[in-house]
Amino acid sequence: RSAALTLTAGGVSALAAPLAAKSAGSPYFVLQLLEALHERGGLRFDAEHRGWTWNDADLARIEMADNLAVLLAERLGGLPPATRKVVAIVARLGHRVVVPLLAAALGAPADAAMAALEPVLIAGHLVLSAEGDAVSFAHHRVRQAALAGRDGGDIDHPGVARRLAAAPEDFDAFVVAERCIEAMSRPVASGDALPFARALTRAARAARLAGATAAALGYAEHGARALSTIEAPDLWLELYIEGARASVICTDRVPTP
């Protein structure tokens, strides 16, 4: 808006056109572009004339529409390390994450989880729901950048999965199952095998009932793999049955004994 820059509509049009082109019209990316321009000294407040001025060359150098990932990586990279790690966990839990789910994943009280997110909420990358019970990414590209960031390597994936699998009925079955699967990219500790398999059984059943038979079979197979080092014949049979039911529709495969 021209009022924000204390200029006439005509005077700000030279800035509005490249902003619109680089941001694809997204209000979120317009804000990120303006903040990046200001941080780089290309947008300055002229106290003498009581208005904002900008440098067209600096604006041209900020590639927005063609390289959103780079800009977002820079913006997220400027957050405190602890906040970046929490944002990486939020990204793995979904586009919209309820606070109890995040608190459980972190193994922290809800108020501590929200305190960790304060810098990213202030920056506008995450948005707090009106009820204050959930956070959402301001744009799906922000979540993509958080997923691609290096901070994901610092996450204790088995710990996150372990905490969520301890109370699987409280949370979305698929979110918990996906965290278990990510944790299973490493050797599964014997103490994690049973809760992971239970969470994957729940997800396999939910997927089958929803008609997502390929996903159901995948969850069942991962659950069977989690049980491969321990004795749990009743749960293994339950997983095998879920996989067999799904396989009737989508494939001739069943979880291998």
mmCIF file of C-alpha atoms in Angstrom:
data_model
loop_
_atom_site.group_PDB
_atom_site.id
_atom_site.type_symbol
_atom_site.label_atom_id
_atom_site.label_comp_id
_atom_site.label_asym_id
_atom_site.label_seq_id
_atom_site.Cartn_x
_atom_site.Cartn_y
_atom_site.Cartn_z
ATOM 1 C CA ARG A 1 0.000 0.000 0.000
ATOM 2 C CA SER A 2 1.301 3.476 -0.843
ATOM 3 C CA ALA A 3 0.324 4.736 2.636
ATOM 4 C CA ALA A 4 2.818 2.360 4.191
ATOM 5 C CA LEU A 5 5.599 4.015 2.207
ATOM 6 C CA THR A 6 4.179 7.567 2.607
ATOM 7 C CA LEU A 7 4.104 7.988 -1.164
ATOM 8 C CA THR A 8 1.400 8.581 -3.701
ATOM 9 C CA ALA A 9 0.008 5.606 -5.560
ATOM 10 C CA GLY A 10 1.837 6.743 -8.656
ATOM 11 C CA GLY A 11 5.111 7.119 -6.799
ATOM 12 C CA VAL A 12 5.047 3.611 -5.424
ATOM 13 C CA SER A 13 4.049 1.935 -8.692
ATOM 14 C CA ALA A 14 7.687 1.559 -9.681
ATOM 15 C CA LEU A 15 8.179 -0.641 -6.639
ATOM 16 C CA ALA A 16 4.833 -2.439 -6.819
ATOM 17 C CA ALA A 17 5.381 -3.861 -10.299
ATOM 18 C CA PRO A 18 8.612 -5.788 -9.576
ATOM 19 C CA LEU A 19 7.271 -6.827 -6.173
ATOM 20 C CA ALA A 20 4.197 -8.340 -7.782
ATOM 21 C CA ALA A 21 6.275 -10.111 -10.414
ATOM 22 C CA LYS A 22 8.836 -11.507 -7.981
ATOM 23 C CA SER A 23 6.302 -12.585 -5.344
ATOM 24 C CA ALA A 24 3.693 -14.015 -7.737
ATOM 25 C CA GLY A 25 1.206 -11.789 -5.908
ATOM 26 C CA SER A 26 1.575 -13.588 -2.568
ATOM 27 C CA PRO A 27 1.228 -11.160 0.385
ATOM 28 C CA TYR A 28 3.559 -13.350 2.439
ATOM 29 C CA PHE A 29 6.306 -13.197 -0.158
ATOM 30 C CA VAL A 30 5.800 -9.463 -0.691
ATOM 31 C CA LEU A 31 6.573 -9.023 3.014
ATOM 32 C CA GLN A 32 9.591 -11.341 2.853
ATOM 33 C CA LEU A 33 10.916 -9.507 -0.184
ATOM 34 C CA LEU A 34 10.528 -6.098 1.463
ATOM 35 C CA GLU A 35 12.242 -7.316 4.627
ATOM 36 C CA ALA A 36 15.099 -8.825 2.627
ATOM 37 C CA LEU A 37 15.462 -5.597 0.655
ATOM 38 C CA HIS A 38 15.503 -3.557 3.866
ATOM 39 C CA GLU A 39 18.059 -5.827 5.541
ATOM 40 C CA ARG A 40 20.361 -5.468 2.537
ATOM 41 C CA GLY A 41 20.092 -1.685 2.603
ATOM 42 C CA GLY A 42 18.061 -1.433 -0.568
ATOM 43 C CA LEU A 43 15.004 -0.013 1.212
ATOM 44 C CA ARG A 44 15.728 2.951 3.487
ATOM 45 C CA PHE A 45 13.770 5.531 5.427
ATOM 46 C CA ASP A 46 14.609 9.079 4.372
ATOM 47 C CA ALA A 47 14.109 11.147 7.529
ATOM 48 C CA GLU A 48 14.495 14.428 5.676
ATOM 49 C CA HIS A 49 11.670 13.689 3.252
ATOM 50 C CA ARG A 50 9.773 11.533 5.768
ATOM 51 C CA GLY A 51 9.388 8.613 3.395
ATOM 52 C CA TRP A 52 10.950 5.397 2.142
ATOM 53 C CA THR A 53 13.317 5.116 -0.804
ATOM 54 C CA TRP A 54 14.632 2.044 -2.544
ATOM 55 C CA ASN A 55 17.388 1.020 -4.874
ATOM 56 C CA ASP A 56 16.145 -0.570 -8.097
ATOM 57 C CA ALA A 57 19.452 -2.398 -8.603
ATOM 58 C CA ASP A 58 19.224 -4.019 -5.162
ATOM 59 C CA LEU A 59 15.633 -5.045 -5.847
ATOM 60 C CA ALA A 60 16.620 -6.569 -9.181
ATOM 61 C CA ARG A 61 19.317 -8.662 -7.480
ATOM 62 C CA ILE A 62 16.814 -10.352 -5.150
ATOM 63 C CA GLU A 63 15.497 -13.285 -7.130
ATOM 64 C CA MET A 64 12.116 -14.189 -5.705
ATOM 65 C CA ALA A 65 9.796 -15.984 -8.085
ATOM 66 C CA ASP A 66 12.657 -17.952 -9.685
ATOM 67 C CA ASN A 67 14.506 -18.883 -6.498
ATOM 68 C CA LEU A 68 12.130 -18.939 -3.560
ATOM 69 C CA ALA A 69 14.001 -21.791 -1.930
ATOM 70 C CA VAL A 70 17.201 -19.752 -1.608
ATOM 71 C CA LEU A 71 15.438 -16.715 -0.154
ATOM 72 C CA LEU A 72 13.437 -18.799 2.327
ATOM 73 C CA ALA A 73 16.546 -20.726 3.355
ATOM 74 C CA GLU A 74 18.213 -17.391 4.085
ATOM 75 C CA ARG A 75 15.218 -16.145 6.066
ATOM 76 C CA LEU A 76 14.918 -19.327 8.127
ATOM 77 C CA GLY A 77 18.684 -19.490 8.530
ATOM 78 C CA GLY A 78 18.596 -16.153 10.332
ATOM 79 C CA LEU A 79 16.511 -17.605 13.165
ATOM 80 C CA PRO A 80 18.116 -18.820 16.427
ATOM 81 C CA PRO A 81 19.474 -22.391 16.113
ATOM 82 C CA ALA A 82 17.064 -23.774 18.718
ATOM 83 C CA THR A 83 14.116 -22.232 16.851
ATOM 84 C CA ARG A 84 15.303 -23.643 13.518
ATOM 85 C CA LYS A 85 15.413 -27.125 15.013
ATOM 86 C CA VAL A 86 11.855 -26.812 16.350
ATOM 87 C CA VAL A 87 10.662 -25.476 12.977
ATOM 88 C CA ALA A 88 12.241 -28.522 11.292
ATOM 89 C CA ILE A 89 10.239 -30.757 13.633
ATOM 90 C CA VAL A 90 7.030 -28.804 12.958
ATOM 91 C CA ALA A 91 7.609 -29.254 9.222
ATOM 92 C CA ARG A 92 7.765 -33.018 9.677
ATOM 93 C CA LEU A 93 4.517 -33.040 11.636
ATOM 94 C CA GLY A 94 2.479 -31.302 8.930
ATOM 95 C CA HIS A 95 1.410 -27.982 7.426
ATOM 96 C CA ARG A 96 -0.876 -27.320 10.420
ATOM 97 C CA VAL A 97 0.209 -28.714 13.785
ATOM 98 C CA VAL A 98 -1.776 -28.645 17.010
ATOM 99 C CA VAL A 99 0.209 -27.497 20.039
ATOM 100 C CA PRO A 100 -0.266 -30.741 22.055
ATOM 101 C CA LEU A 101 1.235 -32.734 19.164
ATOM 102 C CA LEU A 102 4.247 -30.436 18.963
ATOM 103 C CA ALA A 103 4.701 -30.503 22.744
ATOM 104 C CA ALA A 104 4.608 -34.306 22.734
ATOM 105 C CA ALA A 105 7.130 -34.479 19.884
ATOM 106 C CA LEU A 106 9.478 -32.161 21.766
ATOM 107 C CA GLY A 107 8.878 -33.811 25.127
ATOM 108 C CA ALA A 108 8.208 -30.365 26.573
ATOM 109 C CA PRO A 109 5.259 -28.502 28.102
ATOM 110 C CA ALA A 110 3.024 -26.637 25.677
ATOM 111 C CA ASP A 111 4.146 -23.214 26.916
ATOM 112 C CA ALA A 112 7.802 -24.169 26.393
ATOM 113 C CA ALA A 113 7.032 -25.367 22.864
ATOM 114 C CA MET A 114 5.325 -22.068 22.044
ATOM 115 C CA ALA A 115 8.158 -20.065 23.592
ATOM 116 C CA ALA A 116 10.602 -21.860 21.285
ATOM 117 C CA LEU A 117 8.501 -20.797 18.307
ATOM 118 C CA GLU A 118 8.192 -17.140 19.294
ATOM 119 C CA PRO A 119 10.920 -15.857 16.906
ATOM 120 C CA VAL A 120 9.416 -17.649 13.888
ATOM 121 C CA LEU A 121 5.912 -16.479 14.786
ATOM 122 C CA ILE A 122 7.140 -12.892 15.030
ATOM 123 C CA ALA A 123 8.902 -13.268 11.678
ATOM 124 C CA GLY A 124 5.617 -14.446 10.151
ATOM 125 C CA HIS A 125 6.847 -17.789 8.824
ATOM 126 C CA LEU A 126 4.409 -19.583 11.138
ATOM 127 C CA VAL A 127 0.927 -18.348 12.009
ATOM 128 C CA LEU A 128 -0.855 -19.017 15.295
ATOM 129 C CA SER A 129 -4.513 -20.018 15.035
ATOM 130 C CA ALA A 130 -7.169 -17.682 16.419
ATOM 131 C CA GLU A 131 -7.807 -20.148 19.225
ATOM 132 C CA GLY A 132 -4.079 -20.367 20.019
ATOM 133 C CA ASP A 133 -4.136 -24.155 19.807
ATOM 134 C CA ALA A 134 -2.286 -24.712 16.519
ATOM 135 C CA VAL A 135 0.376 -23.274 14.251
ATOM 136 C CA SER A 136 0.438 -23.311 10.451
ATOM 137 C CA PHE A 137 3.086 -22.458 7.912
ATOM 138 C CA ALA A 138 2.395 -19.116 6.233
ATOM 139 C CA HIS A 139 2.968 -20.767 2.832
ATOM 140 C CA HIS A 140 3.630 -24.308 1.678
ATOM 141 C CA ARG A 141 7.005 -23.194 0.292
ATOM 142 C CA VAL A 142 8.080 -22.261 3.823
ATOM 143 C CA ARG A 143 7.446 -25.817 4.954
ATOM 144 C CA GLN A 144 9.365 -27.137 1.959
ATOM 145 C CA ALA A 145 12.330 -24.933 2.872
ATOM 146 C CA ALA A 146 12.186 -26.125 6.483
ATOM 147 C CA LEU A 147 12.119 -29.763 5.346
ATOM 148 C CA ALA A 148 15.086 -29.200 3.048
ATOM 149 C CA GLY A 149 17.131 -27.326 5.653
ATOM 150 C CA ARG A 150 20.211 -28.753 7.324
ATOM 151 C CA ASP A 151 18.612 -28.510 10.761
ATOM 152 C CA GLY A 152 16.676 -31.705 10.075
ATOM 153 C CA GLY A 153 19.927 -33.597 10.551
ATOM 154 C CA ASP A 154 20.079 -32.448 14.169
ATOM 155 C CA ILE A 155 16.681 -33.915 15.075
ATOM 156 C CA ASP A 156 16.584 -36.933 17.357
ATOM 157 C CA HIS A 157 14.158 -38.807 15.086
ATOM 158 C CA PRO A 158 13.935 -41.933 17.279
ATOM 159 C CA GLY A 159 13.231 -39.707 20.282
ATOM 160 C CA VAL A 160 10.438 -37.835 18.478
ATOM 161 C CA ALA A 161 8.881 -41.109 17.282
ATOM 162 C CA ARG A 162 9.256 -42.690 20.716
ATOM 163 C CA ARG A 163 7.433 -39.851 22.437
ATOM 164 C CA LEU A 164 4.590 -39.822 19.895
ATOM 165 C CA ALA A 165 4.253 -43.610 19.832
ATOM 166 C CA ALA A 166 3.887 -43.625 23.606
ATOM 167 C CA ALA A 167 0.393 -42.127 23.212
ATOM 168 C CA PRO A 168 -0.629 -42.982 19.614
ATOM 169 C CA GLU A 169 -4.367 -42.719 20.257
ATOM 170 C CA ASP A 170 -4.007 -39.026 21.064
ATOM 171 C CA PHE A 171 -2.673 -38.006 17.664
ATOM 172 C CA ASP A 172 -3.151 -38.512 13.933
ATOM 173 C CA ALA A 173 -2.235 -42.123 13.152
ATOM 174 C CA PHE A 174 -0.436 -41.250 9.934
ATOM 175 C CA VAL A 175 1.682 -38.484 11.480
ATOM 176 C CA VAL A 176 2.872 -40.849 14.224
ATOM 177 C CA ALA A 177 3.500 -43.671 11.744
ATOM 178 C CA GLU A 178 5.556 -41.478 9.415
ATOM 179 C CA ARG A 179 7.740 -40.376 12.310
ATOM 180 C CA CYS A 180 8.266 -44.030 13.239
ATOM 181 C CA ILE A 181 9.237 -44.848 9.671
ATOM 182 C CA GLU A 182 11.720 -41.960 9.581
ATOM 183 C CA ALA A 183 13.223 -43.163 12.855
ATOM 184 C CA MET A 184 13.526 -46.670 11.389
ATOM 185 C CA SER A 185 16.061 -45.431 8.857
ATOM 186 C CA ARG A 186 18.432 -46.259 11.723
ATOM 187 C CA PRO A 187 18.570 -49.543 13.682
ATOM 188 C CA VAL A 188 15.494 -49.795 15.906
ATOM 189 C CA ALA A 189 16.227 -50.069 19.620
ATOM 190 C CA SER A 190 14.610 -53.084 21.218
ATOM 191 C CA GLY A 191 12.564 -50.852 23.504
ATOM 192 C CA ASP A 192 11.137 -48.967 20.503
ATOM 193 C CA ALA A 193 10.143 -51.989 18.427
ATOM 194 C CA LEU A 194 6.831 -52.723 20.116
ATOM 195 C CA PRO A 195 5.461 -49.150 20.372
ATOM 196 C CA PHE A 196 6.568 -48.421 16.797
ATOM 197 C CA ALA A 197 4.839 -51.576 15.557
ATOM 198 C CA ARG A 198 1.662 -50.708 17.444
ATOM 199 C CA ALA A 199 1.608 -47.218 15.943
ATOM 200 C CA LEU A 200 2.180 -48.663 12.464
ATOM 201 C CA THR A 201 -0.590 -51.216 12.998
ATOM 202 C CA ARG A 202 -2.995 -48.422 13.880
ATOM 203 C CA ALA A 203 -1.962 -46.490 10.761
ATOM 204 C CA ALA A 204 -2.295 -49.581 8.557
ATOM 205 C CA ARG A 205 -5.835 -50.154 9.802
ATOM 206 C CA ALA A 206 -6.797 -46.487 9.379
ATOM 207 C CA ALA A 207 -5.363 -46.402 5.859
ATOM 208 C CA ARG A 208 -7.160 -49.598 4.838
ATOM 209 C CA LEU A 209 -10.487 -48.326 6.165
ATOM 210 C CA ALA A 210 -9.929 -45.077 4.261
ATOM 211 C CA GLY A 211 -9.344 -47.011 1.031
ATOM 212 C CA ALA A 212 -5.623 -46.183 0.888
ATOM 213 C CA THR A 213 -4.622 -49.803 0.457
ATOM 214 C CA ALA A 214 -1.103 -49.197 -0.854
ATOM 215 C CA ALA A 215 -0.339 -47.043 2.177
ATOM 216 C CA ALA A 216 -1.907 -49.660 4.462
ATOM 217 C CA LEU A 217 0.351 -52.357 3.051
ATOM 218 C CA GLY A 218 3.387 -50.120 3.450
ATOM 219 C CA TYR A 219 2.598 -49.416 7.089
ATOM 220 C CA ALA A 220 2.026 -53.103 7.755
ATOM 221 C CA GLU A 221 5.352 -54.030 6.193
ATOM 222 C CA HIS A 222 7.211 -51.413 8.218
ATOM 223 C CA GLY A 223 5.464 -52.664 11.341
ATOM 224 C CA ALA A 224 6.528 -56.221 10.598
ATOM 225 C CA ARG A 225 10.099 -55.020 10.119
ATOM 226 C CA ALA A 226 9.989 -53.248 13.488
ATOM 227 C CA LEU A 227 9.033 -56.571 15.089
ATOM 228 C CA SER A 228 11.724 -58.568 13.331
ATOM 229 C CA THR A 229 14.058 -58.560 16.345
ATOM 230 C CA ILE A 230 11.548 -59.284 19.120
ATOM 231 C CA GLU A 231 8.864 -61.837 19.924
ATOM 232 C CA ALA A 232 5.349 -60.425 19.622
ATOM 233 C CA PRO A 233 3.327 -63.069 17.747
ATOM 234 C CA ASP A 234 -0.117 -61.578 18.415
ATOM 235 C CA LEU A 235 0.814 -58.130 17.122
ATOM 236 C CA TRP A 236 2.725 -59.608 14.193
ATOM 237 C CA LEU A 237 -0.365 -61.626 13.229
ATOM 238 C CA GLU A 238 -2.481 -58.483 13.440
ATOM 239 C CA LEU A 239 -0.048 -56.666 11.147
ATOM 240 C CA TYR A 240 0.034 -59.608 8.748
ATOM 241 C CA ILE A 241 -3.763 -59.649 8.522
ATOM 242 C CA GLU A 242 -3.900 -55.897 7.857
ATOM 243 C CA GLY A 243 -1.299 -56.260 5.119
ATOM 244 C CA ALA A 244 -3.061 -59.264 3.621
ATOM 245 C CA ARG A 245 -6.383 -57.426 3.490
ATOM 246 C CA ALA A 246 -4.751 -54.505 1.713
ATOM 247 C CA SER A 247 -2.837 -56.745 -0.669
ATOM 248 C CA VAL A 248 -6.031 -58.347 -1.957
ATOM 249 C CA ILE A 249 -6.867 -55.019 -3.581
ATOM 250 C CA CYS A 250 -3.582 -53.389 -4.515
ATOM 251 C CA THR A 251 -1.009 -56.151 -5.030
ATOM 252 C CA ASP A 252 -0.202 -59.810 -4.596
ATOM 253 C CA ARG A 253 2.347 -58.984 -1.889
ATOM 254 C CA VAL A 254 1.773 -59.544 1.819
ATOM 255 C CA PRO A 255 4.124 -58.777 4.750
ATOM 256 C CA THR A 256 6.845 -61.414 4.679
ATOM 257 C CA PRO A 257 6.951 -63.658 7.791
#
